[in-house]
Amino acid sequence: MRTFPITGRIKRFASVFRDNGYSLFVVGGAVRDFLLGLGNSDLDFTTDARPEEVIALFRTVIPTGIAHGTVTVIFEGEHYEVTTFRSEGEYKDGRRPSSVTFIPSLEEDLKRRDFTINAFAASAITGKIVDNHNGEQDLKDGIIRAIGNPYERFDEDALRIMRAARISGKLNFTIEERTFNAMGTLKENLRLVSVERLHDELVHLVKSAYPKKGFEYLHASGALAVILPELAQGDGVLQKGFHHEDVLQHSLTTCQKAADIGSSVHVRLAALFHDIGKTATRKPDGDRFSFHNHEIVGEALTKTILRRLKASNEEIDTVSHLVRHHMFTYTPEMTDSAVRRFIVRVGIEHIEDLFKLRIADQMAISGRADTDLLDEFSKRINGIISSDDALSIKDLAIGGNDLLALGIPKGKRIGQTLQYLLETVLDDPAQNTKEQLFRIALAYQELCGFTSD
Ligand code: ATP
Ligand code: MG
């Protein structure tokens, strides 16, 4: 077997362990990815030194996960995660080991890992690779196989069910049959796993190169219905018309296309959820179906899902916003005023993401995207953004203080008037002068029956 490349700095780091009578290994994904010829900047280390012993060896050590035996050492300016060899105690609830036992044996530590291809260790001094579970053969064959008995592995920690899917998505690997069957048998245990851990793995899968593959494993095993029932319900929901796939397949294909075009995680999640409102809104419509307001139902469902998974507010807001607006249309006849309203509705900062979502959606439907039309729309949007046309209240030629000076009383009415002025200016930017806006503001007071008391 090849030797893992040990840089000078890692060797100096490992020497500190060796000189104090301890061993240090690079373990897990980094060794796997090296053997596959992939880059992996994220190094995980494992050692026989106990956490308090590691802390004693270095000046700066952060106790990042000390309950599980993990500390982060800052060495020559780099952050290194070091975990003490451990055999996990009994898993009583399929969530987390009920106790962690530190052990002096690398062999035992490697046995408690999830998959054969994740159980390599490389000496951090020599780079010599240890492979006790025939991981190299599985790597060659492109196979994800649980170490030992897969039923026991998934029963100990059901998150491994998602990890199997996400690694298949990362590497385009096949999940070995018994391992796959165990996923199906133990899928209900995913309900015991903390939503933060589920969310983390979901994001890893969505970020991977082959998310569709991972999601298909989750669906085929029944695990998708446990973690994302709203998505799994799209299975068999036919669309007819120009869609050749059911709602679930289309969602997975769109997520895959979003990955293929190098989209952000937010766009990939929006791609996964963009049609999630279709199942609830489908109505027969001649020989087709209609899905009126599916983007509005979809926005609400997306919020429900991401809140349940305790995603950040930024993720919840951005992804649900993209879902809400994914049905936009553009034709060359669209007026400048309509383009300005589109920009205001969607928000300048979301337009690029929304276009990526559209490209992924079109590619999923027909294999190609109508980029000419989108390019034209993009040009018009950029033209408006680079002109000085007002797109928000702060761009108006007058502000709240000017309205107060006009005699409009403090309070709600100022805001309403400014909003009205913005609407006017979106229709006709030429109105954005002090004189015109004063005139319009006063006329608006009369229109609303406001008196100047
Ligand atoms: P990535 O390249 O995405 O970081 P990774 O394999 O390094 O992939 P990590 O989540 O960083 O994944 O985990 C590091 C290692 O720890 C894994 O390779 C595996 O050996 C082990 N591991 C992580 N999570 C589990 C788990 N839930 N059960 C058993 N072993 C695990
Ligand atoms: Mg890692």
Short mmCIF file of C-alpha atoms and ligand atoms in Angstrom, two decimals:
data_model
loop_
_atom_site.label_atom_id
_atom_site.label_comp_id
_atom_site.label_asym_id
_atom_site.label_seq_id
_atom_site.Cartn_x
_atom_site.Cartn_y
_atom_site.Cartn_z
CA MET A 1 0.00 0.00 0.00
CA ARG A 2 1.13 3.56 -0.66
CA THR A 3 2.44 5.83 2.09
CA PHE A 4 0.44 8.80 3.32
CA PRO A 5 2.34 12.06 2.65
CA ILE A 6 3.49 13.55 5.95
CA THR A 7 4.48 17.22 5.74
CA GLY A 8 7.34 18.63 7.79
CA ARG A 9 4.91 20.36 10.11
CA ILE A 10 2.85 17.23 10.76
CA LYS A 11 6.05 15.32 11.47
CA ARG A 12 7.14 17.99 13.97
CA PHE A 13 3.67 17.81 15.54
CA ALA A 14 3.82 14.00 15.76
CA SER A 15 7.35 14.17 17.21
CA VAL A 16 5.99 15.97 20.26
CA PHE A 17 3.77 12.93 20.88
CA ARG A 18 6.55 10.42 20.13
CA ASP A 19 9.09 12.19 22.36
CA ASN A 20 6.64 11.91 25.23
CA GLY A 21 5.93 8.23 24.66
CA TYR A 22 2.68 8.54 22.70
CA SER A 23 1.69 7.65 19.15
CA LEU A 24 -0.19 9.79 16.64
CA PHE A 25 -2.07 8.78 13.49
CA VAL A 26 -3.93 10.56 10.72
CA VAL A 27 -7.24 8.74 10.53
CA GLY A 28 -10.49 8.50 8.58
CA GLY A 29 -11.46 10.63 5.61
CA ALA A 30 -8.06 12.18 4.95
CA VAL A 31 -6.39 8.80 4.38
CA ARG A 32 -9.36 7.55 2.36
CA ASP A 33 -9.31 10.61 0.13
CA PHE A 34 -5.54 10.40 -0.33
CA LEU A 35 -5.83 6.79 -1.52
CA LEU A 36 -8.52 7.95 -3.95
CA GLY A 37 -6.30 10.73 -5.25
CA LEU A 38 -8.65 13.41 -3.88
CA GLY A 39 -7.57 16.44 -1.88
CA ASN A 40 -8.83 16.63 1.71
CA SER A 41 -7.58 19.54 3.77
CA ASP A 42 -9.43 18.33 6.87
CA LEU A 43 -7.03 16.16 8.89
CA ASP A 44 -8.33 14.14 11.84
CA PHE A 45 -5.74 12.74 14.24
CA THR A 46 -6.02 9.94 16.75
CA THR A 47 -3.67 9.14 19.65
CA ASP A 48 -3.22 6.97 22.72
CA ALA A 49 -2.58 10.10 24.80
CA ARG A 50 -5.61 10.98 26.93
CA PRO A 51 -7.16 14.43 26.40
CA GLU A 52 -5.59 15.87 29.57
CA GLU A 53 -2.22 14.49 28.45
CA VAL A 54 -2.57 16.19 25.05
CA ILE A 55 -3.48 19.42 26.82
CA ALA A 56 -0.30 19.12 28.90
CA LEU A 57 1.87 18.71 25.78
CA PHE A 58 1.00 21.99 24.01
CA ARG A 59 0.67 25.63 24.87
CA THR A 60 -2.69 26.25 23.16
CA VAL A 61 -5.32 23.53 23.25
CA ILE A 62 -9.07 24.11 22.89
CA PRO A 63 -11.26 21.45 24.55
CA THR A 64 -13.62 21.31 21.53
CA GLY A 65 -15.26 17.96 22.25
CA ILE A 66 -13.54 16.84 25.38
CA ALA A 67 -16.43 14.62 26.54
CA HIS A 68 -15.81 12.49 23.43
CA GLY A 69 -12.06 12.75 23.77
CA THR A 70 -11.49 15.46 21.15
CA VAL A 71 -9.33 18.53 21.60
CA THR A 72 -8.05 21.06 19.05
CA VAL A 73 -4.34 21.81 19.25
CA ILE A 74 -2.97 25.00 17.73
CA PHE A 75 0.48 24.06 16.47
CA GLU A 76 2.65 26.42 14.40
CA GLY A 77 -0.52 28.38 13.61
CA GLU A 78 -2.51 25.34 12.35
CA HIS A 79 -5.57 23.85 14.08
CA TYR A 80 -5.31 20.10 14.53
CA GLU A 81 -8.19 17.98 15.87
CA VAL A 82 -6.92 15.15 18.03
CA THR A 83 -9.14 12.41 19.44
CA THR A 84 -8.01 9.83 21.97
CA PHE A 85 -8.41 6.15 20.92
CA ARG A 86 -11.71 5.06 22.28
CA SER A 87 -14.08 2.17 22.27
CA GLU A 88 -17.54 3.42 22.64
CA GLY A 89 -19.59 2.14 25.52
CA GLU A 90 -23.01 0.68 25.04
CA TYR A 91 -25.38 2.69 22.86
CA LYS A 92 -28.61 2.55 24.82
CA ASP A 93 -30.66 4.80 22.59
CA GLY A 94 -29.11 4.76 19.11
CA ARG A 95 -28.05 8.37 19.64
CA ARG A 96 -24.65 8.66 21.19
CA PRO A 97 -22.62 6.22 23.21
CA SER A 98 -23.78 6.24 26.81
CA SER A 99 -20.14 6.28 27.85
CA VAL A 100 -16.82 6.75 26.13
CA THR A 101 -13.95 4.56 27.20
CA PHE A 102 -10.43 5.61 26.32
CA ILE A 103 -8.25 2.70 25.31
CA PRO A 104 -4.59 2.24 24.41
CA SER A 105 -5.28 0.27 21.21
CA LEU A 106 -5.49 1.65 17.67
CA GLU A 107 -7.03 -1.64 16.49
CA GLU A 108 -9.97 -1.25 18.88
CA ASP A 109 -10.40 2.39 17.88
CA LEU A 110 -10.60 1.50 14.20
CA LYS A 111 -13.20 -1.20 14.89
CA ARG A 112 -15.72 1.28 16.27
CA ARG A 113 -15.64 3.41 13.13
CA ASP A 114 -18.50 3.31 10.66
CA PHE A 115 -17.31 2.01 7.27
CA THR A 116 -14.30 0.02 6.07
CA ILE A 117 -13.19 2.90 3.84
CA ASN A 118 -13.27 5.25 6.86
CA ALA A 119 -11.12 3.02 9.06
CA PHE A 120 -7.65 3.67 7.68
CA ALA A 121 -4.96 5.13 9.91
CA ALA A 122 -1.57 6.47 8.84
CA SER A 123 1.39 6.96 11.17
CA ALA A 124 1.93 10.71 11.48
CA ILE A 125 5.69 10.05 11.55
CA THR A 126 6.24 7.55 8.72
CA GLY A 127 2.96 7.78 6.78
CA LYS A 128 2.63 3.98 6.88
CA ILE A 129 -1.03 3.08 6.42
CA VAL A 130 -2.91 0.59 8.63
CA ASP A 131 -5.90 -1.11 6.99
CA ASN A 132 -7.41 -3.72 9.30
CA HIS A 133 -10.80 -3.96 7.58
CA ASN A 134 -9.88 -4.50 3.97
CA GLY A 135 -10.81 -0.92 3.20
CA GLU A 136 -8.42 -0.74 0.28
CA GLN A 137 -10.32 -3.42 -1.62
CA ASP A 138 -13.64 -1.68 -0.97
CA LEU A 139 -12.12 1.59 -2.14
CA LYS A 140 -11.02 -0.09 -5.37
CA ASP A 141 -14.46 -1.60 -5.87
CA GLY A 142 -16.26 1.63 -4.95
CA ILE A 143 -18.15 0.06 -2.07
CA ILE A 144 -19.45 1.42 1.24
CA ARG A 145 -19.55 -1.44 3.74
CA ALA A 146 -20.20 -1.20 7.46
CA ILE A 147 -17.46 -2.59 9.68
CA GLY A 148 -18.56 -5.90 11.19
CA ASN A 149 -22.30 -6.34 11.55
CA PRO A 150 -24.15 -3.46 9.87
CA TYR A 151 -27.27 -3.99 11.99
CA GLU A 152 -25.21 -3.47 15.13
CA ARG A 153 -23.41 -0.47 13.61
CA PHE A 154 -26.65 1.33 12.69
CA ASP A 155 -28.33 0.31 15.92
CA GLU A 156 -25.47 1.96 17.84
CA ASP A 157 -25.73 5.19 15.90
CA ALA A 158 -28.48 5.68 13.33
CA LEU A 159 -26.75 8.75 11.92
CA ARG A 160 -24.49 6.26 10.13
CA ILE A 161 -27.48 5.54 7.85
CA MET A 162 -27.22 9.11 6.58
CA ARG A 163 -23.45 8.96 6.54
CA ALA A 164 -23.60 5.95 4.21
CA ALA A 165 -25.79 7.94 1.83
CA ARG A 166 -23.67 11.09 2.03
CA ILE A 167 -20.42 9.22 1.38
CA SER A 168 -22.03 7.49 -1.60
CA GLY A 169 -22.97 10.99 -2.79
CA LYS A 170 -19.45 12.26 -2.23
CA LEU A 171 -17.64 9.38 -3.94
CA ASN A 172 -20.31 7.97 -6.28
CA PHE A 173 -19.94 4.64 -4.44
CA THR A 174 -22.35 1.73 -4.13
CA ILE A 175 -23.68 0.76 -0.71
CA GLU A 176 -23.06 -2.95 -0.16
CA GLU A 177 -26.25 -5.01 0.01
CA ARG A 178 -26.26 -6.08 3.65
CA THR A 179 -25.30 -2.57 4.73
CA PHE A 180 -28.15 -1.19 2.60
CA ASN A 181 -30.64 -3.71 4.03
CA ALA A 182 -29.64 -2.73 7.55
CA MET A 183 -30.34 0.93 6.68
CA GLY A 184 -33.93 -0.04 5.89
CA THR A 185 -34.34 -2.18 8.99
CA LEU A 186 -33.06 0.50 11.37
CA LYS A 187 -34.30 3.68 9.66
CA GLU A 188 -36.81 4.46 12.42
CA ASN A 189 -33.88 4.98 14.80
CA LEU A 190 -33.11 8.17 12.88
CA ARG A 191 -35.88 9.73 14.98
CA LEU A 192 -33.59 9.34 18.00
CA VAL A 193 -30.72 11.27 16.42
CA SER A 194 -30.40 14.95 17.28
CA VAL A 195 -31.68 17.24 14.55
CA GLU A 196 -28.41 19.17 14.55
CA ARG A 197 -26.49 16.05 13.54
CA LEU A 198 -29.12 15.20 10.89
CA HIS A 199 -28.92 18.70 9.48
CA ASP A 200 -25.15 18.51 9.34
CA GLU A 201 -25.20 15.28 7.33
CA LEU A 202 -27.99 16.60 5.10
CA VAL A 203 -25.85 19.61 4.24
CA HIS A 204 -22.85 17.33 3.59
CA LEU A 205 -24.95 15.23 1.21
CA VAL A 206 -26.37 18.26 -0.58
CA LYS A 207 -22.84 19.65 -0.96
CA SER A 208 -21.53 16.40 -2.42
CA ALA A 209 -20.90 15.80 -6.12
CA TYR A 210 -23.68 13.20 -6.49
CA PRO A 211 -26.46 14.23 -4.10
CA LYS A 212 -29.10 12.45 -6.19
CA LYS A 213 -27.37 9.14 -5.66
CA GLY A 214 -27.27 9.59 -1.88
CA PHE A 215 -30.92 10.68 -1.75
CA GLU A 216 -31.96 7.70 -3.85
CA TYR A 217 -30.36 5.38 -1.31
CA LEU A 218 -32.15 7.22 1.48
CA HIS A 219 -35.44 6.92 -0.36
CA ALA A 220 -35.01 3.28 -1.36
CA SER A 221 -34.21 2.33 2.24
CA GLY A 222 -37.21 4.26 3.58
CA ALA A 223 -34.96 6.62 5.55
CA LEU A 224 -36.02 9.66 3.50
CA ALA A 225 -39.62 9.25 4.69
CA VAL A 226 -38.33 9.38 8.27
CA ILE A 227 -36.16 12.49 7.97
CA LEU A 228 -37.86 14.43 5.15
CA PRO A 229 -41.40 13.02 4.84
CA GLU A 230 -42.56 16.11 2.91
CA LEU A 231 -40.05 15.30 0.17
CA ALA A 232 -40.63 11.54 0.16
CA GLN A 233 -44.36 12.18 -0.37
CA GLY A 234 -43.57 13.39 -3.88
CA ASP A 235 -42.90 9.77 -4.85
CA GLY A 236 -45.41 8.75 -7.54
CA VAL A 237 -46.96 12.23 -7.73
CA LEU A 238 -47.12 12.47 -11.52
CA GLN A 239 -47.05 15.80 -13.29
CA LYS A 240 -47.66 15.03 -16.96
CA GLY A 241 -47.25 18.03 -19.27
CA PHE A 242 -43.60 18.72 -19.95
CA HIS A 243 -42.43 16.93 -16.82
CA HIS A 244 -41.34 13.37 -17.42
CA GLU A 245 -40.52 12.67 -13.78
CA ASP A 246 -42.69 12.53 -10.67
CA VAL A 247 -42.30 15.29 -8.10
CA LEU A 248 -39.72 13.42 -6.00
CA GLN A 249 -37.55 12.40 -8.96
CA HIS A 250 -37.72 15.91 -10.40
CA SER A 251 -36.67 17.38 -7.03
CA LEU A 252 -33.67 15.05 -6.79
CA THR A 253 -32.68 15.68 -10.41
CA THR A 254 -32.90 19.44 -9.89
CA CYS A 255 -30.68 19.17 -6.81
CA GLN A 256 -28.21 17.13 -8.88
CA LYS A 257 -28.22 19.72 -11.68
CA ALA A 258 -27.68 22.48 -9.11
CA ALA A 259 -24.63 20.53 -7.92
CA ASP A 260 -23.44 20.00 -11.51
CA ILE A 261 -23.42 23.75 -12.16
CA GLY A 262 -21.52 24.39 -8.93
CA SER A 263 -24.29 26.12 -6.96
CA SER A 264 -24.13 27.11 -3.30
CA VAL A 265 -25.68 24.96 -0.57
CA HIS A 266 -28.64 27.35 -0.39
CA VAL A 267 -29.42 26.90 -4.07
CA ARG A 268 -29.02 23.12 -3.80
CA LEU A 269 -31.43 23.00 -0.85
CA ALA A 270 -33.87 25.25 -2.70
CA ALA A 271 -33.58 22.91 -5.70
CA LEU A 272 -34.41 19.97 -3.45
CA PHE A 273 -37.44 21.74 -1.97
CA HIS A 274 -38.63 23.99 -4.82
CA ASP A 275 -41.60 21.79 -5.77
CA ILE A 276 -42.33 20.41 -2.32
CA GLY A 277 -45.66 22.27 -2.34
CA LYS A 278 -46.84 20.39 -5.43
CA THR A 279 -48.05 17.29 -3.63
CA ALA A 280 -50.57 19.28 -1.59
CA THR A 281 -51.71 21.59 -4.40
CA ARG A 282 -52.14 19.16 -7.32
CA LYS A 283 -55.54 19.33 -9.03
CA PRO A 284 -56.68 17.63 -12.26
CA ASP A 285 -56.78 20.15 -15.09
CA GLY A 286 -57.95 18.61 -18.36
CA ASP A 287 -55.48 15.86 -19.20
CA ARG A 288 -52.83 17.54 -17.03
CA PHE A 289 -52.59 18.75 -13.47
CA SER A 290 -52.40 22.23 -12.04
CA PHE A 291 -50.34 23.17 -8.99
CA HIS A 292 -51.63 26.65 -8.19
CA ASN A 293 -49.74 28.40 -5.43
CA HIS A 294 -47.36 25.48 -4.96
CA GLU A 295 -44.54 27.97 -4.48
CA ILE A 296 -46.39 29.58 -1.57
CA VAL A 297 -47.18 26.24 0.07
CA GLY A 298 -43.59 25.22 -0.76
CA GLU A 299 -42.17 28.25 1.01
CA ALA A 300 -44.13 27.39 4.15
CA LEU A 301 -43.12 23.70 4.04
CA THR A 302 -39.47 24.63 3.48
CA LYS A 303 -39.58 26.82 6.58
CA THR A 304 -41.20 24.03 8.57
CA ILE A 305 -38.54 21.52 7.52
CA LEU A 306 -35.55 23.77 8.08
CA ARG A 307 -36.87 25.02 11.42
CA ARG A 308 -37.41 21.43 12.51
CA LEU A 309 -33.76 20.74 11.62
CA LYS A 310 -32.67 23.84 13.55
CA ALA A 311 -31.03 25.41 10.51
CA SER A 312 -29.74 28.97 10.92
CA ASN A 313 -32.20 31.81 10.31
CA GLU A 314 -30.13 32.86 7.32
CA GLU A 315 -30.49 29.41 5.75
CA ILE A 316 -34.22 29.21 6.51
CA ASP A 317 -34.88 32.68 5.10
CA THR A 318 -32.73 32.35 1.97
CA VAL A 319 -33.83 28.85 0.97
CA SER A 320 -37.55 29.50 1.55
CA HIS A 321 -37.29 32.82 -0.29
CA LEU A 322 -35.79 31.08 -3.33
CA VAL A 323 -38.56 28.46 -3.23
CA ARG A 324 -41.17 31.26 -2.98
CA HIS A 325 -39.88 33.01 -6.11
CA HIS A 326 -38.83 30.10 -8.32
CA MET A 327 -41.82 30.50 -10.66
CA PHE A 328 -40.82 33.92 -12.04
CA THR A 329 -41.33 34.55 -15.74
CA TYR A 330 -39.58 36.84 -18.16
CA THR A 331 -40.53 37.85 -21.67
CA PRO A 332 -38.80 40.47 -23.80
CA GLU A 333 -42.03 42.52 -23.68
CA MET A 334 -41.69 42.97 -19.93
CA THR A 335 -41.68 46.69 -19.07
CA ASP A 336 -38.82 48.34 -17.18
CA SER A 337 -41.26 49.02 -14.41
CA ALA A 338 -42.03 45.28 -14.12
CA VAL A 339 -38.29 44.51 -14.09
CA ARG A 340 -37.77 47.03 -11.28
CA ARG A 341 -40.62 45.44 -9.30
CA PHE A 342 -39.05 42.01 -9.83
CA ILE A 343 -35.72 43.28 -8.45
CA VAL A 344 -37.43 44.76 -5.40
CA ARG A 345 -39.53 41.63 -4.77
CA VAL A 346 -36.64 39.17 -5.05
CA GLY A 347 -33.86 41.37 -3.66
CA ILE A 348 -30.67 42.15 -5.57
CA GLU A 349 -28.67 39.76 -3.40
CA HIS A 350 -30.86 36.76 -4.34
CA ILE A 351 -31.13 37.22 -8.09
CA GLU A 352 -28.04 35.24 -9.04
CA ASP A 353 -29.11 32.32 -6.85
CA LEU A 354 -32.63 32.40 -8.24
CA PHE A 355 -31.27 32.23 -11.80
CA LYS A 356 -29.09 29.27 -10.88
CA LEU A 357 -32.16 27.56 -9.44
CA ARG A 358 -34.02 28.23 -12.69
CA ILE A 359 -31.17 26.80 -14.79
CA ALA A 360 -31.07 23.66 -12.63
CA ASP A 361 -34.86 23.32 -12.85
CA GLN A 362 -34.89 23.68 -16.64
CA MET A 363 -31.98 21.26 -17.04
CA ALA A 364 -33.86 18.73 -14.90
CA ILE A 365 -36.97 19.09 -17.07
CA SER A 366 -35.48 19.10 -20.55
CA GLY A 367 -31.74 18.50 -20.25
CA ARG A 368 -30.95 22.07 -21.27
CA ALA A 369 -31.54 25.59 -19.98
CA ASP A 370 -32.80 28.56 -21.97
CA THR A 371 -29.87 30.74 -21.02
CA ASP A 372 -30.42 33.23 -23.87
CA LEU A 373 -33.61 34.49 -22.32
CA LEU A 374 -32.10 34.51 -18.82
CA ASP A 375 -29.05 36.39 -20.13
CA GLU A 376 -31.31 39.02 -21.64
CA PHE A 377 -33.24 39.33 -18.37
CA SER A 378 -29.95 39.56 -16.51
CA LYS A 379 -28.75 42.38 -18.79
CA ARG A 380 -31.91 44.34 -18.20
CA ILE A 381 -31.66 43.84 -14.45
CA ASN A 382 -28.02 44.95 -14.44
CA GLY A 383 -28.91 47.97 -16.55
CA ILE A 384 -31.45 49.06 -13.97
CA ILE A 385 -29.16 48.37 -11.03
CA SER A 386 -26.34 50.40 -12.56
CA SER A 387 -28.65 53.30 -13.42
CA ASP A 388 -29.57 55.44 -10.46
CA ASP A 389 -33.21 54.38 -10.45
CA ALA A 390 -34.64 54.13 -6.96
CA LEU A 391 -35.18 50.55 -5.82
CA SER A 392 -35.76 51.17 -2.14
CA ILE A 393 -37.10 53.87 0.14
CA LYS A 394 -33.59 55.07 0.94
CA ASP A 395 -33.05 55.84 -2.76
CA LEU A 396 -35.96 58.34 -2.82
CA ALA A 397 -35.16 62.02 -3.33
CA ILE A 398 -36.98 62.83 -0.08
CA GLY A 399 -37.08 61.09 3.29
CA GLY A 400 -39.19 60.87 6.43
CA ASN A 401 -37.92 64.19 7.80
CA ASP A 402 -38.99 65.99 4.64
CA LEU A 403 -42.48 64.56 5.06
CA LEU A 404 -42.59 65.70 8.70
CA ALA A 405 -41.60 69.17 7.53
CA LEU A 406 -44.52 69.03 5.07
CA GLY A 407 -46.81 68.63 8.07
CA ILE A 408 -47.48 64.92 7.79
CA PRO A 409 -47.74 63.64 11.37
CA LYS A 410 -45.21 61.24 12.89
CA GLY A 411 -46.11 57.57 12.89
CA LYS A 412 -47.51 55.00 10.47
CA ARG A 413 -48.54 57.53 7.89
CA ILE A 414 -44.95 58.53 7.10
CA GLY A 415 -44.05 54.93 6.29
CA GLN A 416 -47.18 54.45 4.18
CA THR A 417 -46.46 57.61 2.24
CA LEU A 418 -42.83 56.62 1.59
CA GLN A 419 -44.00 53.21 0.36
CA TYR A 420 -46.47 54.90 -1.97
CA LEU A 421 -43.72 57.18 -3.29
CA LEU A 422 -41.50 54.15 -3.94
CA GLU A 423 -44.31 52.42 -5.87
CA THR A 424 -44.73 55.55 -7.96
CA VAL A 425 -41.04 55.84 -8.69
CA LEU A 426 -40.76 52.15 -9.57
CA ASP A 427 -43.36 52.83 -12.26
CA ASP A 428 -41.73 56.06 -13.39
CA PRO A 429 -38.21 56.93 -12.21
CA ALA A 430 -38.54 60.45 -13.65
CA GLN A 431 -40.78 61.26 -10.67
CA ASN A 432 -37.85 60.88 -8.26
CA THR A 433 -37.22 64.58 -7.70
CA LYS A 434 -37.89 66.61 -4.56
CA GLU A 435 -40.58 68.78 -6.14
CA GLN A 436 -42.45 65.89 -7.72
CA LEU A 437 -42.33 63.74 -4.62
CA PHE A 438 -43.58 66.61 -2.41
CA ARG A 439 -46.46 67.09 -4.79
CA ILE A 440 -47.27 63.37 -4.92
CA ALA A 441 -46.97 63.01 -1.15
CA LEU A 442 -49.51 65.77 -0.59
CA ALA A 443 -51.85 64.37 -3.22
CA TYR A 444 -51.59 60.98 -1.51
CA GLN A 445 -52.74 62.51 1.79
CA GLU A 446 -55.83 63.80 0.08
CA LEU A 447 -56.39 60.55 -1.77
CA CYS A 448 -56.41 58.70 1.56
CA GLY A 449 -58.66 61.29 3.15
CA PHE A 450 -55.93 62.31 5.58
CA THR A 451 -56.35 65.79 6.98
CA SER A 452 -53.53 67.94 8.21
CA ASP A 453 -54.67 68.16 11.83
P1 ATP B 1 -15.06 14.31 5.32
O1 ATP B 1 -14.01 14.25 4.29
O2 ATP B 1 -16.37 14.68 4.76
O3 ATP B 1 -14.66 15.07 6.56
P2 ATP B 1 -14.73 12.04 7.03
O4 ATP B 1 -14.79 10.58 6.73
O5 ATP B 1 -13.44 12.62 7.50
O6 ATP B 1 -15.27 12.78 5.74
P3 ATP B 1 -15.83 13.00 9.48
O7 ATP B 1 -17.27 13.29 9.82
O8 ATP B 1 -14.85 14.11 9.50
O9 ATP B 1 -15.88 12.30 8.06
O10 ATP B 1 -15.37 11.84 10.45
C1 ATP B 1 -14.01 11.44 10.58
C2 ATP B 1 -13.92 9.94 10.83
O11 ATP B 1 -14.52 9.61 12.08
C3 ATP B 1 -14.64 9.09 9.80
O12 ATP B 1 -13.85 8.83 8.69
C4 ATP B 1 -14.96 7.85 10.60
O13 ATP B 1 -13.83 7.01 10.72
C5 ATP B 1 -15.25 8.39 11.98
N1 ATP B 1 -16.67 8.70 12.22
C6 ATP B 1 -17.29 9.88 12.09
N2 ATP B 1 -18.56 9.82 12.43
C7 ATP B 1 -18.79 8.55 12.82
C8 ATP B 1 -19.92 7.84 13.31
N3 ATP B 1 -21.11 8.45 13.45
N4 ATP B 1 -19.76 6.54 13.61
C9 ATP B 1 -18.57 5.93 13.49
N5 ATP B 1 -17.48 6.53 13.02
C10 ATP B 1 -17.56 7.82 12.69
MG MG B 2 -13.10 14.64 8.26
#
